[in-house]
Coordinates of C-alpha atoms in Angstrom, one line a residue:
M135 CA -5.0 54.3 -1.6
D136 CA -2.6 53.9 -4.3
H137 CA -2.0 50.6 -6.2
K138 CA 1.2 49.6 -4.3
A139 CA -0.5 49.9 -1.0
L140 CA -3.5 47.7 -2.1
V141 CA -1.1 45.1 -3.4
L142 CA 0.9 45.1 -0.1
I143 CA -2.3 44.8 2.0
G144 CA -3.4 41.8 -0.2
L145 CA 0.0 40.2 0.1
L146 CA 0.0 40.5 3.9
A147 CA -3.5 39.1 4.1
T148 CA -2.5 36.2 2.0
L149 CA 0.7 35.5 4.0
S150 CA -1.3 35.8 7.3
A151 CA -3.9 33.3 6.1
A152 CA -1.1 30.9 4.9
G153 CA 0.6 31.1 8.3
Q154 CA -2.6 30.2 10.1
D155 CA -3.0 27.2 7.9
Q156 CA 0.4 26.0 8.7
Q157 CA -0.2 26.5 12.5
Q158 CA -3.4 24.4 12.4
P159 CA -2.8 21.5 10.0
E160 CA -6.0 19.6 9.1
Q161 CA -6.3 16.3 10.9
R162 CA -7.1 13.7 8.2
K163 CA -8.6 10.4 9.1
R164 CA -6.1 7.5 8.6
I165 CA -7.2 4.5 6.6
P166 CA -6.9 1.2 8.4
I167 CA -5.0 -1.4 6.3
S168 CA -4.1 -5.0 7.1
V169 CA -1.6 -7.3 5.5
R170 CA -1.6 -11.0 5.4
V171 CA 1.0 -13.2 3.5
E172 CA 0.5 -16.9 3.2
S173 CA 1.5 -19.8 1.1
E174 CA -0.6 -21.6 -1.5
G175 CA -0.5 -24.7 0.6
P176 CA -1.3 -28.3 -0.5
S177 CA -4.5 -27.2 -2.3
G178 CA -2.5 -25.5 -5.1
L179 CA -2.8 -27.0 -8.6
S180 CA -0.5 -29.9 -9.2
A181 CA 0.5 -28.3 -12.6
Q182 CA 2.0 -25.3 -10.8
S183 CA 5.8 -25.4 -10.4
A184 CA 5.9 -23.1 -7.4
H185 CA 6.9 -24.4 -4.0
D186 CA 5.7 -23.0 -0.7
L187 CA 8.0 -20.5 1.0
P188 CA 9.2 -21.4 4.5
E189 CA 7.2 -19.8 7.2
A190 CA 10.2 -17.6 8.2
Q191 CA 10.3 -16.1 4.6
L192 CA 6.5 -15.6 4.6
R193 CA 6.7 -13.6 7.9
E194 CA 9.7 -11.7 6.6
L195 CA 7.8 -10.7 3.4
E196 CA 4.8 -9.6 5.5
K197 CA 7.1 -7.6 7.7
L198 CA 8.7 -5.9 4.7
I199 CA 5.3 -5.0 3.2
T200 CA 3.9 -3.7 6.5
S201 CA 7.1 -1.6 7.0
L202 CA 6.6 0.0 3.6
F203 CA 2.9 0.8 4.3
S204 CA 3.7 2.2 7.7
R205 CA 5.7 5.0 6.0
D206 CA 2.4 6.3 4.5
D207 CA 0.9 9.0 6.8
S208 CA -2.6 8.3 5.4
L209 CA -2.6 4.7 6.6
T210 CA -2.7 2.9 9.9
I211 CA -1.7 -0.7 10.2
V212 CA -4.3 -3.0 11.8
D213 CA -4.3 -6.7 12.6
P214 CA -5.9 -8.7 9.8
S215 CA -8.3 -10.4 12.2
D216 CA -9.6 -6.9 13.4
S217 CA -10.0 -5.5 9.9
K218 CA -13.8 -4.9 9.8
S219 CA -13.4 -1.7 7.7
G220 CA -10.7 -0.2 5.6
L221 CA -8.4 -2.1 3.2
H222 CA -6.9 -5.6 3.2
V223 CA -3.8 -6.6 1.3
S224 CA -3.6 -10.4 0.7
V225 CA -0.5 -11.9 -0.7
V226 CA 0.0 -15.6 -1.7
A227 CA 3.6 -16.3 -2.3
G228 CA 5.7 -19.2 -3.6
Q229 CA 9.1 -19.9 -5.0
V230 CA 10.0 -21.1 -8.6
A231 CA 13.3 -22.5 -9.6
V232 CA 15.0 -21.0 -12.6
A233 CA 18.3 -21.6 -14.4
N234 CA 21.6 -21.5 -12.6
S235 CA 20.1 -23.0 -9.4
R236 CA 18.4 -19.7 -8.6
S237 CA 14.8 -19.1 -7.7
W238 CA 12.3 -16.4 -8.0
I239 CA 9.5 -15.4 -5.6
I240 CA 6.1 -15.4 -7.3
A241 CA 3.3 -13.6 -5.5
S242 CA -0.4 -13.0 -6.2
S243 CA -1.4 -9.8 -4.5
A244 CA -4.9 -8.4 -4.0
V245 CA -6.2 -5.3 -2.4
T246 CA -9.8 -5.6 -1.1
I247 CA -12.1 -3.0 0.4
A248 CA -13.7 -4.2 3.6
N249 CA -17.3 -3.4 3.1
D250 CA -20.5 -5.4 2.8
A251 CA -19.4 -7.0 -0.5
N252 CA -15.6 -7.1 0.3
S253 CA -15.0 -5.5 -3.1
L254 CA -11.8 -6.2 -5.1
G255 CA -9.8 -3.1 -5.5
I256 CA -6.9 -4.4 -7.6
H257 CA -5.0 -7.6 -8.2
D258 CA -1.7 -8.6 -9.8
V259 CA 0.8 -11.4 -10.1
I260 CA 4.3 -10.3 -9.2
A261 CA 7.7 -12.0 -9.7
G262 CA 11.0 -10.9 -8.1
P263 CA 14.4 -12.3 -7.4
D264 CA 14.1 -11.6 -3.6
L265 CA 11.7 -10.7 -0.9
Q266 CA 12.6 -7.0 -0.9
S267 CA 11.7 -6.6 -4.6
V268 CA 8.4 -8.4 -4.2
A269 CA 7.5 -6.2 -1.2
R270 CA 8.3 -3.1 -3.1
S271 CA 6.2 -4.3 -6.0
V272 CA 3.2 -5.0 -3.7
S273 CA 3.7 -1.5 -2.3
Y274 CA 3.7 0.0 -5.9
L275 CA 0.6 -2.0 -6.7
F276 CA -1.2 -0.5 -3.7
S277 CA 0.1 3.0 -4.5
S278 CA -1.4 2.7 -8.0
F279 CA -4.7 1.7 -6.5
K280 CA -4.6 4.6 -4.0
F281 CA -3.8 7.0 -6.9
R282 CA -6.8 5.7 -8.9
V283 CA -9.1 6.2 -5.9
Q284 CA -7.8 9.8 -5.4
L285 CA -8.3 10.6 -9.1
G286 CA -11.9 9.3 -8.9
L287 CA -11.1 6.5 -11.4
Y288 CA -12.2 3.7 -9.0
K289 CA -16.0 3.4 -8.7

């Protein structure tokens, strides 16, 4: 056979294999993740200037975070009380008054891995002018943790 015929046969074999891969996508296991948002409550430090968010705002923040996570095809949202394995995102949020009678949302966010030791994956303190920006920041924090795991940087 001449060189052009061999190249054509190789190209057809490659395209055929690629077509079969597209017809039978690999089913990846989805990671269970739960989200819980709560206030600091009366046990917070008296020196802290944050005030608890109303319950409606806490539920709205939880809904926003959960909505962002539900867009990720590798995750499945589970109830926090059923989270025996997988990941758990815990957010403690409050509100701090700033100049011009405005306030900012302050949140402490942690991702833990539900295993025998309930290992801490990542933690950060986030500040934002509204619930949407705080929810996006929590989502970015989780994405950075997920990326570290995928790269093998988390041990």
